[in-house]
């Protein structure tokens, strides 16, 4: 099994923040799939969404996710919140290494993201209702994809990093 560590979860669940610290602790490369997508498309994801729509974005995302393990291994990979929407992506992510679902309640996420304007799916309307809707659809898909689920409501970033390292050690995927 490839030895990357993959983080999945709703927008704002801490994938990038935890991922950066985890990669530093493990001494491996940190890769944010959204940054790789932006490099590929030559613009921000928000702008790409506005110009071409979600389906076109998901097509590019799928290509990047398929390529990630070959490009960067070992690594800590942070994915976009919707990366698990396509079954092909869920399979690719599981093949990449150990997948951790950073699980947060829609209410916690709303408080973290209420001033964030960079997330296209949370703009306009009722962001809390949108987060609840996303949670209902995506939670089962995150669970299907993940080897491990960690609640992100209470623990600090450092504690989450320690929990992931402990799980990797216990599962024999070592640090």
Tab-separated table of N, CA, C and O in Angstrom, residues 99-166:
chain	number	residue	atom	x	y	z
A	99	UNK	N	-6.479	6.916	4.938
A	99	UNK	CA	-7.374	8.060	4.819
A	99	UNK	C	-7.989	8.361	6.182
A	99	UNK	O	-8.540	7.466	6.839
A	100	UNK	N	-7.898	9.619	6.585
A	100	UNK	CA	-8.468	10.101	7.838
A	100	UNK	C	-9.578	11.092	7.534
A	100	UNK	O	-9.367	12.058	6.814
A	101	UNK	N	-10.751	10.831	8.105
A	101	UNK	CA	-11.893	11.732	7.991
A	101	UNK	C	-11.865	12.658	9.193
A	101	UNK	O	-12.023	12.219	10.330
A	102	UNK	N	-11.644	13.946	8.954
A	102	UNK	CA	-11.695	14.953	10.009
A	102	UNK	C	-13.146	15.410	10.092
A	102	UNK	O	-13.608	16.215	9.288
A	103	UNK	N	-13.865	14.847	11.048
A	103	UNK	CA	-15.311	15.044	11.139
A	103	UNK	C	-15.643	16.231	12.022
A	103	UNK	O	-15.207	16.300	13.173
A	104	UNK	N	-16.423	17.150	11.472
A	104	UNK	CA	-16.873	18.336	12.204
A	104	UNK	C	-18.367	18.501	12.007
A	104	UNK	O	-18.894	18.178	10.945
A	105	UNK	N	-19.025	19.046	13.002
A	105	UNK	CA	-20.463	19.310	12.860
A	105	UNK	C	-20.657	20.535	11.966
A	105	UNK	O	-19.798	21.428	11.919
A	106	UNK	N	-21.785	20.599	11.271
A	106	UNK	CA	-22.062	21.785	10.447
A	106	UNK	C	-22.031	23.077	11.262
A	106	UNK	O	-21.577	24.114	10.776
A	107	UNK	N	-22.481	23.009	12.513
A	107	UNK	CA	-22.494	24.203	13.367
A	107	UNK	C	-21.075	24.687	13.685
A	107	UNK	O	-20.792	25.886	13.628
A	108	UNK	N	-20.177	23.741	14.021
A	108	UNK	CA	-18.775	24.113	14.270
A	108	UNK	C	-18.157	24.738	13.023
A	108	UNK	O	-17.443	25.739	13.095
A	109	UNK	N	-18.431	24.133	11.884
A	109	UNK	CA	-17.878	24.637	10.624
A	109	UNK	C	-18.413	26.017	10.305
A	109	UNK	O	-17.669	26.887	9.840
A	110	UNK	N	-19.679	26.233	10.544
A	110	UNK	CA	-20.276	27.541	10.286
A	110	UNK	C	-19.558	28.627	11.078
A	110	UNK	O	-19.230	29.690	10.543
A	111	UNK	N	-19.272	28.341	12.352
A	111	UNK	CA	-18.578	29.336	13.184
A	111	UNK	C	-17.164	29.589	12.678
A	111	UNK	O	-16.685	30.714	12.718
A	112	UNK	N	-16.498	28.554	12.167
A	112	UNK	CA	-15.144	28.723	11.635
A	112	UNK	C	-15.139	29.466	10.303
A	112	UNK	O	-14.179	30.152	9.979
A	113	UNK	N	-16.185	29.287	9.494
A	113	UNK	CA	-16.165	29.766	8.113
A	113	UNK	C	-17.034	30.989	7.827
A	113	UNK	O	-17.072	31.452	6.696
A	114	UNK	N	-17.713	31.519	8.837
A	114	UNK	CA	-18.709	32.554	8.539
A	114	UNK	C	-18.137	33.799	7.868
A	114	UNK	O	-18.874	34.514	7.201
A	115	UNK	N	-16.846	34.043	7.977
A	115	UNK	CA	-16.259	35.219	7.331
A	115	UNK	C	-15.362	34.848	6.145
A	115	UNK	O	-14.690	35.704	5.590
A	116	UNK	N	-15.362	33.576	5.765
A	116	UNK	CA	-14.506	33.089	4.681
A	116	UNK	C	-15.241	33.237	3.345
A	116	UNK	O	-16.288	32.636	3.147
A	117	UNK	N	-14.678	34.022	2.444
A	117	UNK	CA	-15.332	34.242	1.149
A	117	UNK	C	-14.684	33.438	0.023
A	117	UNK	O	-15.043	33.593	-1.134
A	118	UNK	N	-13.740	32.558	0.359
A	118	UNK	CA	-13.002	31.836	-0.683
A	118	UNK	C	-13.644	30.513	-1.074
A	118	UNK	O	-13.164	29.834	-1.963
A	119	UNK	N	-14.717	30.127	-0.424
A	119	UNK	CA	-15.318	28.808	-0.663
A	119	UNK	C	-16.596	28.966	-1.491
A	119	UNK	O	-17.634	29.367	-0.977
A	120	UNK	N	-16.525	28.604	-2.762
A	120	UNK	CA	-17.631	28.892	-3.678
A	120	UNK	C	-18.965	28.258	-3.296
A	120	UNK	O	-20.014	28.855	-3.516
A	121	UNK	N	-18.954	27.088	-2.725
A	121	UNK	CA	-20.217	26.431	-2.407
A	121	UNK	C	-20.905	27.015	-1.174
A	121	UNK	O	-22.043	26.678	-0.880
A	122	UNK	N	-20.213	27.909	-0.454
A	122	UNK	CA	-20.803	28.482	0.755
A	122	UNK	C	-21.167	29.956	0.592
A	122	UNK	O	-21.480	30.628	1.564
A	123	UNK	N	-21.140	30.454	-0.631
A	123	UNK	CA	-21.438	31.861	-0.870
A	123	UNK	C	-22.932	32.040	-1.125
A	123	UNK	O	-23.558	31.247	-1.799
A	124	UNK	N	-23.479	33.095	-0.564
A	124	UNK	CA	-24.888	33.412	-0.788
A	124	UNK	C	-25.813	32.509	-0.012
A	124	UNK	O	-25.427	31.477	0.519
A	125	UNK	N	-27.050	32.905	0.060
A	125	UNK	CA	-28.059	32.090	0.729
A	125	UNK	C	-27.780	31.891	2.203
A	125	UNK	O	-27.317	32.787	2.889
A	126	UNK	N	-28.021	30.693	2.678
A	126	UNK	CA	-27.873	30.335	4.088
A	126	UNK	C	-26.724	29.340	4.223
A	126	UNK	O	-26.916	28.147	4.015
A	127	UNK	N	-25.498	29.816	4.551
A	127	UNK	CA	-24.344	28.914	4.610
A	127	UNK	C	-24.511	27.767	5.615
A	127	UNK	O	-24.063	26.661	5.357
A	128	UNK	N	-25.178	28.016	6.751
A	128	UNK	CA	-25.368	26.944	7.731
A	128	UNK	C	-26.258	25.845	7.145
A	128	UNK	O	-25.950	24.653	7.282
A	129	UNK	N	-27.322	26.240	6.467
A	129	UNK	CA	-28.193	25.245	5.819
A	129	UNK	C	-27.413	24.475	4.760
A	129	UNK	O	-27.561	23.258	4.626
A	130	UNK	N	-26.556	25.178	4.014
A	130	UNK	CA	-25.743	24.525	2.990
A	130	UNK	C	-24.781	23.530	3.631
A	130	UNK	O	-24.596	22.419	3.131
A	131	UNK	N	-24.141	23.906	4.745
A	131	UNK	CA	-23.239	22.994	5.451
A	131	UNK	C	-23.991	21.766	5.965
A	131	UNK	O	-23.482	20.651	5.886
A	132	UNK	N	-25.195	21.977	6.472
A	132	UNK	CA	-25.994	20.834	6.941
A	132	UNK	C	-26.332	19.905	5.781
A	132	UNK	O	-26.280	18.685	5.918
A	133	UNK	N	-26.685	20.482	4.651
A	133	UNK	CA	-26.992	19.689	3.453
A	133	UNK	C	-25.753	18.918	2.982
A	133	UNK	O	-25.827	17.727	2.663
A	134	UNK	N	-24.610	19.601	2.950
A	134	UNK	CA	-23.366	18.956	2.541
A	134	UNK	C	-23.033	17.796	3.486
A	134	UNK	O	-22.623	16.724	3.045
A	135	UNK	N	-23.218	18.028	4.778
A	135	UNK	CA	-22.928	16.997	5.776
A	135	UNK	C	-23.795	15.760	5.526
A	135	UNK	O	-23.302	14.630	5.553
A	136	UNK	N	-25.084	15.983	5.311
A	136	UNK	CA	-26.004	14.856	5.086
A	136	UNK	C	-25.576	14.012	3.891
A	136	UNK	O	-25.617	12.793	3.933
A	137	UNK	N	-25.172	14.663	2.813
A	137	UNK	CA	-24.770	13.959	1.592
A	137	UNK	C	-23.386	13.332	1.739
A	137	UNK	O	-23.159	12.181	1.357
A	138	UNK	N	-22.459	14.088	2.311
A	138	UNK	CA	-21.052	13.691	2.277
A	138	UNK	C	-20.597	12.806	3.432
A	138	UNK	O	-19.675	12.012	3.257
A	139	UNK	N	-21.201	12.943	4.608
A	139	UNK	CA	-20.741	12.164	5.758
A	139	UNK	C	-20.648	10.664	5.443
A	139	UNK	O	-19.616	10.055	5.729
A	140	UNK	N	-21.668	10.049	4.839
A	140	UNK	CA	-21.541	8.619	4.531
A	140	UNK	C	-20.406	8.324	3.540
A	140	UNK	O	-19.768	7.271	3.617
A	141	UNK	N	-20.132	9.260	2.632
A	141	UNK	CA	-19.068	9.068	1.652
A	141	UNK	C	-17.687	9.212	2.294
A	141	UNK	O	-16.759	8.479	1.953
A	142	UNK	N	-17.562	10.157	3.231
A	142	UNK	CA	-16.303	10.281	3.974
A	142	UNK	C	-16.050	8.997	4.765
A	142	UNK	O	-14.945	8.477	4.794
A	143	UNK	N	-17.088	8.483	5.414
A	143	UNK	CA	-16.958	7.263	6.219
A	143	UNK	C	-16.567	6.071	5.346
A	143	UNK	O	-15.764	5.235	5.752
A	144	UNK	N	-17.157	6.003	4.157
A	144	UNK	CA	-16.834	4.923	3.218
A	144	UNK	C	-15.377	4.994	2.770
A	144	UNK	O	-14.716	3.974	2.602
A	145	UNK	N	-14.871	6.196	2.602
A	145	UNK	CA	-13.518	6.404	2.088
A	145	UNK	C	-12.459	6.224	3.165
A	145	UNK	O	-11.375	5.704	2.907
A	146	UNK	N	-12.769	6.652	4.380
A	146	UNK	CA	-11.767	6.730	5.449
A	146	UNK	C	-11.470	5.392	6.104
A	146	UNK	O	-12.342	4.557	6.272
A	147	UNK	N	-10.213	5.243	6.479
A	147	UNK	CA	-9.799	4.140	7.341
A	147	UNK	C	-10.056	4.510	8.805
A	147	UNK	O	-10.289	3.640	9.637
A	148	UNK	N	-9.979	5.813	9.102
A	148	UNK	CA	-10.133	6.313	10.467
A	148	UNK	C	-10.971	7.589	10.451
A	148	UNK	O	-10.870	8.378	9.516
A	149	UNK	N	-11.752	7.796	11.511
A	149	UNK	CA	-12.541	9.017	11.675
A	149	UNK	C	-12.115	9.688	12.967
A	149	UNK	O	-12.038	9.044	14.016
A	150	UNK	N	-11.820	10.985	12.886
A	150	UNK	CA	-11.438	11.768	14.068
A	150	UNK	C	-12.389	12.952	14.205
A	150	UNK	O	-12.587	13.706	13.251
A	151	UNK	N	-12.958	13.117	15.380
A	151	UNK	CA	-13.819	14.267	15.667
A	151	UNK	C	-12.928	15.490	15.855
A	151	UNK	O	-11.975	15.441	16.629
A	152	UNK	N	-13.241	16.578	15.165
A	152	UNK	CA	-12.393	17.770	15.245
A	152	UNK	C	-12.981	18.868	16.121
A	152	UNK	O	-12.401	19.938	16.214
A	153	UNK	N	-14.094	18.607	16.784
A	153	UNK	CA	-14.752	19.637	17.575
A	153	UNK	C	-13.938	20.175	18.728
A	153	UNK	O	-13.791	21.370	18.886
A	154	UNK	N	-13.346	19.314	19.535
A	154	UNK	CA	-12.647	19.738	20.744
A	154	UNK	C	-11.118	19.758	20.625
A	154	UNK	O	-10.493	20.699	21.096
A	155	UNK	N	-10.506	18.731	20.072
A	155	UNK	CA	-9.039	18.676	20.141
A	155	UNK	C	-8.353	19.817	19.392
A	155	UNK	O	-8.841	20.302	18.375
A	156	UNK	N	-7.206	20.199	19.912
A	156	UNK	CA	-6.385	21.199	19.230
A	156	UNK	C	-5.757	20.555	18.002
A	156	UNK	O	-5.760	19.329	17.843
A	157	UNK	N	-5.182	21.377	17.149
A	157	UNK	CA	-4.497	20.866	15.958
A	157	UNK	C	-3.382	19.914	16.378
A	157	UNK	O	-3.242	18.823	15.815
A	158	UNK	N	-2.620	20.291	17.393
A	158	UNK	CA	-1.522	19.430	17.850
A	158	UNK	C	-2.041	18.071	18.324
A	158	UNK	O	-1.439	17.034	18.045
A	159	UNK	N	-3.172	18.071	19.035
A	159	UNK	CA	-3.742	16.803	19.497
A	159	UNK	C	-4.223	15.958	18.321
A	159	UNK	O	-4.055	14.740	18.319
A	160	UNK	N	-4.827	16.593	17.325
A	160	UNK	CA	-5.268	15.848	16.140
A	160	UNK	C	-4.072	15.225	15.422
A	160	UNK	O	-4.129	14.065	15.004
A	161	UNK	N	-2.998	15.985	15.295
A	161	UNK	CA	-1.778	15.463	14.667
A	161	UNK	C	-1.273	14.258	15.457
A	161	UNK	O	-0.949	13.212	14.881
A	162	UNK	N	-1.222	14.381	16.778
A	162	UNK	CA	-0.775	13.263	17.619
A	162	UNK	C	-1.683	12.045	17.465
A	162	UNK	O	-1.207	10.907	17.428
A	163	UNK	N	-2.991	12.279	17.367
A	163	UNK	CA	-3.942	11.176	17.209
A	163	UNK	C	-3.711	10.448	15.879
A	163	UNK	O	-3.767	9.219	15.815
A	164	UNK	N	-3.444	11.208	14.835
A	164	UNK	CA	-3.193	10.593	13.526
A	164	UNK	C	-1.906	9.781	13.565
A	164	UNK	O	-1.860	8.636	13.093
A	165	UNK	N	-0.863	10.349	14.144
A	165	UNK	CA	0.418	9.627	14.241
A	165	UNK	C	0.235	8.339	15.044
A	165	UNK	O	0.739	7.284	14.655
A	166	UNK	N	-0.511	8.419	16.142
A	166	UNK	CA	-0.753	7.223	16.945
A	166	UNK	C	-1.507	6.168	16.122
A	166	UNK	O	-1.160	4.986	16.157
